[in-house]
Amino acid sequence: MAPRENDDKPTEDEQPAATQREWERLWEQGDDSGGEDGGSTKEDAGPEGERDADTDTAADSTEPTPTVDDADQASTPAQDSADEPGHSHSHGPDHDHDHDHHHDHDHDHADGSTAPHSHTHPHPRVDDDRVAAVRRVAAAGRRWRNVQLAGCAALLAVAMTAGAIAIGAAKDSGATAVAASSAVSPELLASGSLDASIASLQAHLRTQPKDFDGWATLGLAYVEQARTKGDPSRYPQAQAALQRSLKISPNNENALEGRAALAAARHEFAQALTYADQVLKENPYSERALCSRIDALVELGRYADAEKAADLADARKPGVPVFTRYAYVHELRGDVTTARKVLEQALAAATSPGDISYVAGTLGQLAWNQGDYKTALTDYGRALAADENYLPALEGRARAQAALGDRAEAIKGMELVVSRYPLPQPLVELGELYESRGAAGDKAKAEDQYALVDAWIALARANGVNADLDTALAAADHGNVKSALKAARAEWARRHTVHTADALAWALHVNGLDKEALPYARRATATNYHNASFIYHLGMIELATGHKADGRAHLAKALKLNPGFSPLGASKARKALEATK
């Protein structure tokens, strides 16, 4: 989301003293803090063997040369012990929650691996110092209206790098990014701990810096860690590790698969498709590449090709990662029956807690999209029975509770989610729940959430992630509408998906350009994807362009499909219907 007033960079002496002191305190606290003692320094980072044998790596890359200690602060987070299993899933880069509140989680880029899953089970305490610091900075940003977002992003980056923030994506392949490598023992991978796997990789690479497979695995682990920790600052390190692997062994499969996963994570979907195809030329049965190819085609809006790719992947490598993508491709085409059938089959085939929680959570999301909240709650309950800390299920349960009218429990649940994982979609959902409640102080609480969305987007951009879709969707409803339109146009120039069509249509609408918006709104709903937010947007735009009958019909359709699709949007749809009787 863009700054609400201006983008001018303030000078240091313009900053409020408290904000400047907070900046300096956080920087001192977070800079180069690694491991449990937080005491690693630049001087002691990296194995000696690496310095002796590969001192020329940095000169060959614009990215920093990775060292095995670069991830120490990430692999031993303040609140997440390394031996606690974690799990995160994503259906693909841009449809973690189907944008029901116009936001996607950028940290959702699955690679299709069948390696063990990584769960992050944070401790229940919610007063993490670094998360609290981010919130203090966001609050200062509201009072100080000229604050530059890059500054907020820098603070958020420090907090996130220190391991304070994590995310469980709502849809995923059912796989971790950690590939089999000589650097990681099968027993360790089977434990499901991504942090422990990274620590093992680091120890291995200290003694074997020429292990290209180890470097590729580390790069993939960084991509996964960026996703599961909600920390885009891992992406440059992932790129450096993958480059290191390719320098030692050009065109090795693991590193190329990692480049595809990294490109998708940064929303560089054309590159992701190129890398996936490159792998498949050498190994047509690479599950990770098959899944990356489906994701890239979906995110490029090439739905017919994505369906063919899903069929091919199902024939070559059937399993949970492929089944979930197959289901999503059919859901996008309006075939909910097939999507649910395939997901039920995937759930029956799932054996690990990670797979069970992920597939059951995806079933819950599918049910919620159809307005079947009781079934959604049942599915989310199945997910939480397998993993009580699975964030997508906790978030989905709160959303279903809100739709059923239990706002108090919904707010309580969403507050728990964002206290651990302050990322765009749950932040906006919580902000809108506050606004819809309208109690004393709720408006300010909502603004707190939207300010954190700003900071996350700025951090993502600073680390090479294309965040235009996030900006467009968030800013259209809760920020600078001109910036929303600029970002939406930029995203549409790159790819033509139903999500980008909807984002552009709504950004045009909030800027008063409804005639231009109408074709995009119609395109967003043309695949028959059952998304009440898209249909609501179309109805509002049709009313604004004088198509009263069509507008009323689509607003009624949105409310019939999913009457609780948005705390604020559903209320506005009802008011618009009443006003046009």
Coordinates of C-alpha atoms in Angstrom, one line a residue:
M1 CA 0.0 0.0 0.0
A2 CA 1.3 3.4 -0.8
P3 CA 1.9 6.2 1.7
R4 CA -1.3 7.9 2.5
E5 CA -0.1 11.5 2.0
N6 CA 3.2 11.7 0.2
D7 CA 6.3 9.8 -0.6
D8 CA 8.9 12.4 0.3
K9 CA 11.8 11.1 2.3
P10 CA 12.0 12.9 5.6
T11 CA 15.4 14.0 6.9
E12 CA 16.7 12.6 10.1
D13 CA 16.1 15.8 12.0
E14 CA 12.5 15.8 10.9
Q15 CA 11.8 12.4 12.6
P16 CA 10.1 12.5 16.0
A17 CA 12.7 11.7 18.6
A18 CA 10.9 8.6 19.8
T19 CA 10.7 7.2 16.4
Q20 CA 14.4 7.8 15.7
R21 CA 15.3 6.3 19.1
E22 CA 13.2 3.2 18.2
W23 CA 14.9 2.9 14.9
E24 CA 18.3 3.1 16.5
R25 CA 17.4 0.6 19.2
L26 CA 15.9 -1.9 16.8
W27 CA 18.8 -1.6 14.4
E28 CA 21.3 -2.3 17.2
Q29 CA 19.2 -5.1 18.4
G30 CA 18.7 -6.8 15.1
D31 CA 21.8 -6.1 13.1
D32 CA 23.8 -9.3 12.6
S33 CA 22.0 -11.0 15.5
G34 CA 22.3 -14.7 14.9
G35 CA 21.8 -17.8 16.8
E36 CA 20.4 -18.1 20.2
D37 CA 22.9 -15.8 21.8
G38 CA 22.4 -13.2 19.1
G39 CA 26.1 -12.5 18.9
S40 CA 27.3 -13.6 15.5
T41 CA 29.2 -10.9 13.7
K42 CA 30.2 -10.3 10.1
E43 CA 33.8 -11.2 11.0
D44 CA 32.9 -14.7 12.1
A45 CA 30.3 -15.4 9.5
G46 CA 31.1 -18.2 7.0
P47 CA 33.3 -21.2 7.1
E48 CA 37.0 -20.9 6.8
G49 CA 37.0 -23.3 3.9
E50 CA 34.7 -21.0 2.0
R51 CA 37.0 -18.0 2.5
D52 CA 40.0 -20.0 1.2
A53 CA 38.4 -21.7 -1.7
D54 CA 35.7 -19.4 -3.0
T55 CA 36.7 -15.8 -2.3
D56 CA 35.7 -14.8 -5.8
T57 CA 32.1 -15.7 -5.5
A58 CA 30.9 -12.3 -4.5
A59 CA 32.7 -10.6 -7.4
D60 CA 30.7 -12.7 -9.8
S61 CA 27.3 -11.8 -8.5
T62 CA 25.4 -8.7 -7.6
E63 CA 24.0 -10.5 -4.6
P64 CA 26.0 -11.1 -1.4
T65 CA 27.9 -14.3 -1.2
P66 CA 26.0 -16.6 1.1
T67 CA 27.8 -18.1 4.0
V68 CA 26.5 -20.9 6.2
D69 CA 25.9 -18.5 9.0
D70 CA 23.8 -16.1 7.0
A71 CA 20.7 -17.8 8.3
D72 CA 21.6 -18.2 11.9
Q73 CA 19.2 -15.5 13.0
A74 CA 16.5 -17.0 10.9
S75 CA 17.1 -20.6 11.8
T76 CA 17.0 -19.9 15.5
P77 CA 14.1 -17.5 16.0
A78 CA 13.5 -15.9 19.2
Q79 CA 10.1 -17.5 19.8
D80 CA 10.4 -20.7 17.6
S81 CA 12.8 -23.3 18.8
A82 CA 14.7 -25.2 16.1
D83 CA 13.3 -28.5 17.2
E84 CA 9.7 -27.5 16.9
P85 CA 8.2 -28.9 13.7
G86 CA 6.6 -26.4 11.4
H87 CA 4.4 -26.6 8.3
S88 CA 3.3 -24.2 5.7
H89 CA 1.5 -24.7 2.4
S90 CA 0.7 -22.6 -0.5
H91 CA -1.4 -23.3 -3.5
G92 CA 0.6 -21.0 -5.6
P93 CA 1.9 -17.4 -5.4
D94 CA -1.3 -15.5 -5.7
H95 CA -4.2 -17.4 -4.4
D96 CA -3.5 -18.3 -0.8
H97 CA -6.8 -17.1 0.4
D98 CA -8.5 -16.5 -3.0
H99 CA -8.3 -12.8 -2.3
D100 CA -11.5 -12.8 -0.5
H101 CA -10.5 -9.6 1.1
H102 CA -8.4 -8.5 -1.8
H103 CA -5.1 -9.6 -0.5
D104 CA -2.7 -12.4 -1.2
H105 CA 0.1 -13.8 0.8
D106 CA 3.5 -13.3 -1.0
H107 CA 5.0 -15.8 1.0
D108 CA 3.2 -18.7 -0.5
H109 CA 5.2 -20.2 -3.2
A110 CA 5.3 -23.9 -3.1
D111 CA 7.7 -25.9 -5.1
G112 CA 6.0 -29.2 -5.4
S113 CA 8.6 -31.2 -3.5
T114 CA 7.7 -34.4 -1.7
A115 CA 10.3 -33.8 0.9
P116 CA 9.0 -33.6 4.5
H117 CA 7.1 -30.6 5.5
S118 CA 8.1 -27.7 7.7
H119 CA 5.7 -26.6 10.4
T120 CA 6.2 -23.5 12.5
H121 CA 4.6 -23.9 15.9
P122 CA 5.2 -20.7 17.7
H123 CA 4.8 -20.5 21.4
P124 CA 1.5 -19.1 22.4
R125 CA 2.8 -15.9 23.9
V126 CA 1.9 -12.9 21.7
D127 CA 4.0 -10.2 23.2
D128 CA 7.1 -10.8 21.1
D129 CA 9.4 -7.8 21.5
R130 CA 10.2 -7.4 17.8
V131 CA 6.5 -7.7 16.7
A132 CA 5.7 -5.2 19.4
A133 CA 8.4 -2.9 18.0
V134 CA 7.0 -3.1 14.5
R135 CA 3.6 -2.1 15.9
R136 CA 5.2 0.8 17.8
V137 CA 6.9 2.0 14.6
A138 CA 3.6 1.7 12.6
A139 CA 1.8 3.7 15.3
A140 CA 4.5 6.4 15.0
G141 CA 4.1 6.4 11.3
R142 CA 0.4 7.3 11.7
R143 CA 1.2 10.2 13.9
W144 CA 4.1 11.3 11.7
R145 CA 2.3 11.6 8.4
N146 CA 5.5 12.3 6.4
V147 CA 7.2 9.1 7.3
Q148 CA 8.8 7.3 4.4
L149 CA 7.7 3.7 4.0
A150 CA 11.1 2.5 3.2
G151 CA 12.1 3.4 6.8
C152 CA 9.2 1.4 8.2
A153 CA 10.2 -1.5 6.0
A154 CA 13.7 -1.3 7.3
L155 CA 12.5 -1.7 10.8
L156 CA 10.1 -4.5 9.8
A157 CA 13.0 -6.2 8.1
V158 CA 15.1 -6.1 11.3
A159 CA 12.3 -7.5 13.3
M160 CA 11.5 -10.2 10.8
T161 CA 15.1 -11.2 10.2
A162 CA 15.4 -11.7 14.0
G163 CA 12.8 -14.4 13.5
A164 CA 9.8 -12.8 15.1
I165 CA 7.3 -13.1 12.3
A166 CA 6.1 -16.2 10.7
I167 CA 3.3 -17.2 8.3
G168 CA 1.4 -20.3 7.4
A169 CA 0.1 -19.9 3.8
A170 CA -3.4 -20.9 3.2
K171 CA -2.8 -23.0 0.1
D172 CA 0.3 -24.9 -0.8
S173 CA 1.6 -27.9 -2.6
G174 CA 1.9 -29.8 0.5
A175 CA 5.6 -29.8 0.4
T176 CA 8.6 -28.1 1.9
A177 CA 11.2 -26.5 -0.3
V178 CA 14.0 -28.6 1.3
A179 CA 15.2 -31.1 -1.2
A180 CA 17.1 -34.3 -0.4
S181 CA 20.8 -33.5 -0.1
S182 CA 23.9 -35.0 1.2
A183 CA 23.9 -32.1 3.6
V184 CA 20.8 -33.2 5.5
S185 CA 20.2 -36.6 6.9
P186 CA 16.9 -38.3 6.1
E187 CA 16.2 -38.6 9.8
L188 CA 16.5 -34.8 10.2
L189 CA 14.3 -34.1 7.2
A190 CA 11.8 -36.6 8.5
S191 CA 11.6 -34.5 11.7
G192 CA 9.9 -31.8 9.7
S193 CA 11.9 -29.0 11.2
L194 CA 13.0 -26.5 8.6
D195 CA 15.1 -24.6 11.1
A196 CA 17.0 -27.7 12.1
S197 CA 17.5 -28.7 8.5
I198 CA 19.0 -25.3 7.8
A199 CA 21.3 -25.6 10.8
S200 CA 22.4 -29.0 9.6
L201 CA 23.1 -27.5 6.1
Q202 CA 25.1 -24.7 7.6
A203 CA 27.3 -27.2 9.6
H204 CA 27.8 -29.4 6.6
L205 CA 28.8 -26.5 4.3
R206 CA 31.4 -25.3 6.7
T207 CA 33.3 -28.4 6.0
Q208 CA 32.2 -29.0 2.4
P209 CA 31.9 -25.6 0.7
K210 CA 32.1 -27.2 -2.7
D211 CA 28.9 -29.3 -2.2
F212 CA 26.7 -27.7 -5.0
D213 CA 23.7 -29.9 -4.0
G214 CA 24.1 -28.6 -0.4
W215 CA 24.1 -25.0 -1.6
A216 CA 21.0 -25.6 -3.8
T217 CA 19.2 -27.2 -0.9
L218 CA 20.1 -24.2 1.3
G219 CA 18.8 -21.8 -1.4
L220 CA 15.5 -23.8 -1.5
A221 CA 15.4 -23.7 2.3
Y222 CA 15.8 -19.9 2.3
V223 CA 12.8 -19.6 -0.1
E224 CA 10.7 -21.8 2.2
Q225 CA 11.9 -19.9 5.2
A226 CA 10.9 -16.6 3.5
R227 CA 7.5 -18.0 3.1
T228 CA 7.1 -19.7 6.5
K229 CA 8.6 -16.7 8.4
G230 CA 6.9 -14.1 6.2
D231 CA 10.4 -12.7 5.7
P232 CA 11.2 -11.5 2.1
S233 CA 14.7 -10.6 3.3
R234 CA 15.6 -14.3 2.8
Y235 CA 15.1 -14.1 -0.9
P236 CA 18.4 -12.3 -1.8
Q237 CA 20.2 -15.0 0.3
A238 CA 18.3 -17.7 -1.5
Q239 CA 19.4 -16.2 -4.8
A240 CA 23.1 -16.0 -3.7
A241 CA 23.0 -19.7 -2.5
L242 CA 21.5 -20.9 -5.7
Q243 CA 24.1 -18.9 -7.8
R244 CA 26.8 -20.5 -5.7
S245 CA 25.5 -23.9 -6.5
L246 CA 25.3 -23.2 -10.2
K247 CA 28.8 -21.7 -10.3
I248 CA 30.1 -25.0 -8.8
S249 CA 27.9 -27.2 -11.0
P250 CA 26.2 -25.4 -13.9
N251 CA 22.6 -26.5 -14.7
N252 CA 22.3 -28.9 -11.8
E253 CA 18.7 -29.8 -11.3
N254 CA 18.2 -28.8 -7.7
A255 CA 19.5 -25.3 -8.3
L256 CA 17.4 -24.8 -11.4
E257 CA 14.3 -26.0 -9.5
G258 CA 15.3 -23.6 -6.8
R259 CA 15.5 -20.7 -9.3
A260 CA 12.0 -21.6 -10.4
A261 CA 10.7 -21.5 -6.9
L262 CA 12.5 -18.3 -6.1
A263 CA 11.2 -16.6 -9.3
A264 CA 7.6 -17.6 -8.4
A265 CA 8.1 -16.3 -4.8
R266 CA 9.1 -12.9 -6.3
H267 CA 6.2 -13.0 -8.7
E268 CA 8.4 -13.3 -11.7
F269 CA 6.2 -16.0 -13.2
A270 CA 7.5 -15.9 -16.8
Q271 CA 11.0 -16.7 -15.4
A272 CA 9.6 -19.4 -13.2
L273 CA 8.0 -21.0 -16.2
T274 CA 11.3 -20.8 -18.1
Y275 CA 13.2 -22.5 -15.3
A276 CA 10.6 -25.2 -14.8
D277 CA 10.6 -26.0 -18.5
Q278 CA 14.4 -26.1 -18.4
V279 CA 14.3 -28.7 -15.6
L280 CA 11.6 -30.8 -17.3
K281 CA 13.7 -31.1 -20.5
E282 CA 16.2 -33.0 -18.5
N283 CA 13.9 -34.7 -16.1
P284 CA 10.2 -34.9 -17.2
Y285 CA 9.2 -36.5 -13.9
S286 CA 10.5 -33.7 -11.6
E287 CA 7.6 -33.2 -9.2
R288 CA 8.9 -29.8 -8.1
A289 CA 9.2 -28.6 -11.7
L290 CA 5.9 -30.0 -12.8
C291 CA 4.2 -28.2 -9.9
S292 CA 6.1 -24.9 -10.5
R293 CA 5.0 -25.1 -14.1
I294 CA 1.3 -25.3 -13.1
D295 CA 1.7 -22.4 -10.6
A296 CA 3.4 -20.2 -13.2
L297 CA 0.8 -20.9 -15.9
V298 CA -2.0 -20.1 -13.4
E299 CA -0.4 -16.9 -12.3
L300 CA 0.2 -15.8 -15.9
G301 CA -3.6 -16.3 -16.6
R302 CA -3.0 -19.2 -19.0
Y303 CA -5.7 -21.3 -17.5
A304 CA -6.2 -23.7 -20.4
D305 CA -2.5 -24.5 -20.4
A306 CA -2.5 -24.8 -16.7
E307 CA -5.2 -27.4 -16.9
K308 CA -3.2 -29.4 -19.4
A309 CA -0.1 -29.1 -17.2
A310 CA -2.1 -30.3 -14.2
D311 CA -3.3 -33.3 -16.2
L312 CA 0.2 -34.1 -17.3
A313 CA 1.6 -33.8 -13.7
D314 CA -1.2 -36.0 -12.5
A315 CA -0.2 -38.7 -15.0
R316 CA 3.5 -38.4 -14.2
K317 CA 3.6 -37.7 -10.5
P318 CA 0.3 -38.1 -8.7
G319 CA 0.3 -37.1 -5.1
V320 CA -0.8 -34.4 -2.7
P321 CA 1.2 -31.5 -4.3
V322 CA -0.3 -32.3 -7.7
F323 CA -3.8 -33.1 -6.5
T324 CA -4.1 -29.7 -4.8
R325 CA -3.1 -27.8 -7.8
Y326 CA -5.3 -30.0 -10.0
A327 CA -8.2 -29.0 -7.7
Y328 CA -7.4 -25.3 -7.8
V329 CA -7.3 -25.2 -11.6
H330 CA -10.8 -26.8 -11.7
E331 CA -12.0 -24.4 -9.0
L332 CA -10.8 -21.4 -11.1
R333 CA -13.0 -22.8 -13.9
G334 CA -16.0 -23.0 -11.7
D335 CA -15.9 -26.8 -11.3
V336 CA -16.3 -26.9 -7.5
T337 CA -17.6 -30.4 -7.5
T338 CA -14.4 -31.8 -9.1
A339 CA -12.2 -29.6 -6.9
R340 CA -13.8 -30.9 -3.7
K341 CA -13.7 -34.5 -4.9
V342 CA -10.0 -34.3 -5.7
L343 CA -9.2 -32.7 -2.4
E344 CA -11.2 -35.3 -0.5
Q345 CA -9.1 -37.9 -2.4
A346 CA -5.9 -36.1 -1.4
L347 CA -7.0 -36.0 2.2
A348 CA -7.7 -39.7 2.2
A349 CA -4.2 -40.2 0.8
A350 CA -2.5 -37.9 3.3
T351 CA -0.6 -39.5 6.1
S352 CA 1.5 -36.8 7.7
P353 CA 0.0 -34.2 10.0
G354 CA 1.3 -31.5 7.6
D355 CA -0.5 -33.0 4.6
I356 CA -3.7 -33.5 6.6
S357 CA -3.8 -30.0 8.0
Y358 CA -3.0 -28.5 4.7
V359 CA -5.6 -30.4 2.6
A360 CA -8.3 -30.1 5.3
G361 CA -7.6 -26.4 5.5
T362 CA -7.9 -26.1 1.7
L363 CA -11.2 -27.9 1.8
G364 CA -12.4 -25.4 4.5
Q365 CA -11.5 -22.5 2.2
L366 CA -13.3 -24.1 -0.7
A367 CA -16.4 -24.5 1.5
W368 CA -16.1 -21.0 2.8
N369 CA -16.0 -19.6 -0.8
Q370 CA -19.4 -21.3 -1.4
G371 CA -20.9 -19.8 1.8
D372 CA -21.0 -23.2 3.5
Y373 CA -19.7 -22.0 6.8
K374 CA -20.6 -25.0 8.9
T375 CA -18.8 -27.4 6.5
A376 CA -15.9 -24.9 6.5
L377 CA -15.7 -25.0 10.3
T378 CA -15.7 -28.8 10.2
D379 CA -12.9 -28.9 7.7
Y380 CA -10.9 -26.4 9.7
G381 CA -11.5 -28.5 12.7
R382 CA -10.0 -31.5 10.9
A383 CA -7.0 -29.4 10.0
L384 CA -6.5 -28.2 13.6
A385 CA -6.9 -31.7 14.9
A386 CA -3.8 -32.6 12.9
D387 CA -2.0 -29.4 13.8
E388 CA -3.5 -27.1 16.4
N389 CA -1.2 -24.3 15.3
Y390 CA -1.9 -24.4 11.6
L391 CA -2.4 -20.7 10.9
P392 CA -4.5 -20.9 7.7
A393 CA -7.1 -23.0 9.6
L394 CA -7.0 -20.6 12.6
E395 CA -7.5 -17.7 10.2
G396 CA -10.2 -19.5 8.2
R397 CA -12.1 -20.5 11.4
A398 CA -12.1 -16.8 12.4
R399 CA -13.4 -15.8 9.0
A400 CA -16.2 -18.4 9.2
Q401 CA -17.1 -17.3 12.7
A402 CA -17.4 -13.8 11.5
A403 CA -19.6 -14.8 8.6
L404 CA -21.9 -16.7 11.1
G405 CA -22.2 -13.6 13.2
D406 CA -19.8 -14.5 16.0
R407 CA -17.8 -11.4 15.7
A408 CA -16.3 -11.6 19.2
E409 CA -14.7 -15.0 18.6
A410 CA -13.7 -14.0 15.1
I411 CA -11.8 -10.9 16.4
K412 CA -10.2 -12.9 19.1
G413 CA -9.1 -15.6 16.7
M414 CA -7.8 -13.1 14.1
E415 CA -6.0 -11.1 16.8
L416 CA -4.1 -14.3 17.7
V417 CA -3.2 -14.8 14.0
V418 CA -1.8 -11.4 13.4
S419 CA 0.0 -11.2 16.8
R420 CA 2.1 -14.1 15.4
Y421 CA 1.9 -13.4 11.7
P422 CA 1.3 -9.8 10.7
L423 CA 0.9 -10.2 6.9
P424 CA -1.4 -8.4 4.5
Q425 CA -4.6 -10.6 4.4
P426 CA -5.1 -11.3 8.1
L427 CA -4.2 -7.7 8.9
V428 CA -6.8 -6.3 6.5
E429 CA -9.4 -8.9 7.7
L430 CA -8.8 -7.8 11.3
G431 CA -8.9 -4.2 10.4
E432 CA -12.2 -4.6 8.7
L433 CA -13.6 -6.6 11.6
Y434 CA -12.7 -3.7 13.9
E435 CA -14.4 -1.3 11.5
S436 CA -17.5 -3.3 11.3
R437 CA -17.7 -3.6 15.1
G438 CA -17.3 0.2 15.4
A439 CA -16.6 0.3 19.2
A440 CA -14.6 3.1 20.8
G441 CA -11.1 3.0 19.5
D442 CA -11.8 0.5 16.8
K443 CA -11.1 2.9 14.0
A444 CA -7.6 3.5 15.3
K445 CA -7.1 -0.2 15.8
A446 CA -8.1 -0.8 12.2
E447 CA -5.6 1.8 11.1
D448 CA -2.9 0.0 13.0
Q449 CA -3.5 -3.1 10.9
Y450 CA -3.5 -1.1 7.6
A451 CA -0.2 0.6 8.6
L452 CA 1.4 -2.8 9.0
V453 CA 0.3 -3.8 5.5
D454 CA 2.1 -0.8 4.2
A455 CA 5.3 -1.8 6.0
W456 CA 5.1 -5.4 4.8
I457 CA 4.6 -4.4 1.2
A458 CA 7.6 -2.0 1.4
L459 CA 9.8 -4.8 2.8
A460 CA 8.7 -7.2 0.1
R461 CA 9.6 -4.7 -2.6
A462 CA 13.0 -4.0 -1.0
N463 CA 13.8 -7.7 -1.3
G464 CA 12.9 -8.1 -4.9
V465 CA 9.3 -9.2 -4.6
N466 CA 6.8 -7.7 -7.0
A467 CA 4.1 -6.4 -4.7
D468 CA 2.0 -4.4 -7.1
L469 CA -1.0 -6.7 -6.7
D470 CA -0.8 -6.4 -2.9
T471 CA -0.5 -2.6 -3.2
A472 CA -3.5 -2.3 -5.6
L473 CA -5.8 -4.5 -3.6
A474 CA -4.9 -3.0 -0.2
A475 CA -4.7 0.6 -1.2
A476 CA -8.0 0.6 -3.2
D477 CA -10.0 0.1 0.0
H478 CA -7.6 1.3 2.7
G479 CA -5.0 3.7 1.3
N480 CA -4.0 5.9 -1.6
V481 CA -6.4 5.2 -4.5
K482 CA -4.1 6.8 -7.1
S483 CA -1.3 4.5 -6.0
A484 CA -3.7 1.6 -6.2
L485 CA -4.5 2.3 -9.8
K486 CA -0.8 2.8 -10.7
A487 CA 0.1 -0.6 -9.2
A488 CA -2.9 -2.3 -10.8
R489 CA -2.0 -1.1 -14.2
A490 CA 1.6 -2.2 -13.8
E491 CA 0.5 -5.7 -12.7
W492 CA -2.0 -6.0 -15.6
A493 CA 0.8 -5.2 -18.0
R494 CA 2.7 -8.2 -16.7
R495 CA -0.1 -10.8 -16.4
H496 CA -3.7 -11.3 -17.2
T497 CA -5.3 -13.3 -14.4
V498 CA -8.7 -13.1 -12.9
H499 CA -7.2 -11.6 -9.8
T500 CA -5.3 -8.9 -11.6
A501 CA -8.4 -8.2 -13.7
D502 CA -10.5 -7.8 -10.5
A503 CA -7.8 -5.6 -8.9
L504 CA -7.6 -3.3 -11.9
A505 CA -11.4 -3.1 -12.2
W506 CA -11.7 -2.1 -8.5
A507 CA -8.8 0.4 -8.6
L508 CA -10.4 2.1 -11.6
H509 CA -13.8 2.1 -9.8
V510 CA -12.5 3.8 -6.7
N511 CA -10.8 6.4 -8.9
G512 CA -14.2 7.1 -10.6
L513 CA -13.2 5.5 -13.9
D514 CA -16.2 3.0 -14.0
K515 CA -16.6 2.8 -17.8
E516 CA -13.0 1.7 -18.1
A517 CA -13.4 -0.6 -15.2
L518 CA -16.4 -2.5 -16.5
P519 CA -14.6 -4.7 -19.1
Y520 CA -12.0 -5.8 -16.5
A521 CA -14.7 -6.6 -13.9
R522 CA -16.5 -8.8 -16.5
R523 CA -13.2 -10.5 -17.4
A524 CA -12.5 -11.3 -13.7
T525 CA -15.8 -13.2 -13.5
A526 CA -15.7 -14.8 -17.0
T527 CA -14.2 -18.1 -15.9
N528 CA -17.1 -18.7 -13.5
Y529 CA -14.7 -18.8 -10.5
H530 CA -16.9 -18.7 -7.4
N531 CA -15.5 -15.6 -5.7
A532 CA -18.2 -13.4 -4.1
S533 CA -15.8 -10.4 -3.9
F534 CA -15.3 -10.4 -7.7
I535 CA -19.0 -10.6 -8.3
Y536 CA -19.6 -7.8 -5.7
H537 CA -17.1 -5.6 -7.5
L538 CA -18.8 -6.3 -10.8
G539 CA -22.2 -5.4 -9.4
M540 CA -21.0 -2.1 -7.9
I541 CA -19.3 -1.1 -11.2
E542 CA -22.4 -2.0 -13.2
L543 CA -24.5 0.2 -10.9
A544 CA -22.1 3.0 -11.3
T545 CA -22.3 2.7 -15.1
G546 CA -26.1 2.7 -15.3
H547 CA -26.6 -1.0 -15.7
K548 CA -29.0 -1.2 -12.8
A549 CA -30.6 -4.6 -13.5
D550 CA -27.3 -6.3 -14.0
G551 CA -25.8 -4.6 -11.0
R552 CA -28.6 -5.6 -8.7
A553 CA -28.5 -9.2 -10.1
H554 CA -24.8 -9.5 -9.4
L555 CA -24.9 -8.0 -5.9
A556 CA -27.7 -10.5 -5.1
K557 CA -25.6 -13.3 -6.5
A558 CA -22.6 -12.4 -4.5
L559 CA -24.6 -12.3 -1.3
K560 CA -26.4 -15.6 -2.1
L561 CA -23.1 -17.3 -2.9
N562 CA -21.2 -16.1 0.2
P563 CA -23.2 -13.7 2.4
G564 CA -20.3 -13.1 4.7
F565 CA -17.6 -12.7 2.1
S566 CA -16.3 -9.5 3.7
P567 CA -17.2 -7.6 6.9
L568 CA -17.4 -4.3 5.1
G569 CA -18.1 -5.4 1.5
A570 CA -21.2 -7.5 2.3
S571 CA -22.7 -4.6 4.3
K572 CA -22.1 -2.2 1.4
A573 CA -23.6 -4.7 -1.1
R574 CA -26.8 -4.9 1.0
K575 CA -27.0 -1.2 1.3
A576 CA -26.6 -0.8 -2.5
L577 CA -29.3 -3.2 -3.1
E578 CA -31.6 -1.4 -0.7
A579 CA -30.8 2.0 -2.3
T580 CA -31.6 0.8 -5.8
K581 CA -35.0 -0.8 -5.1

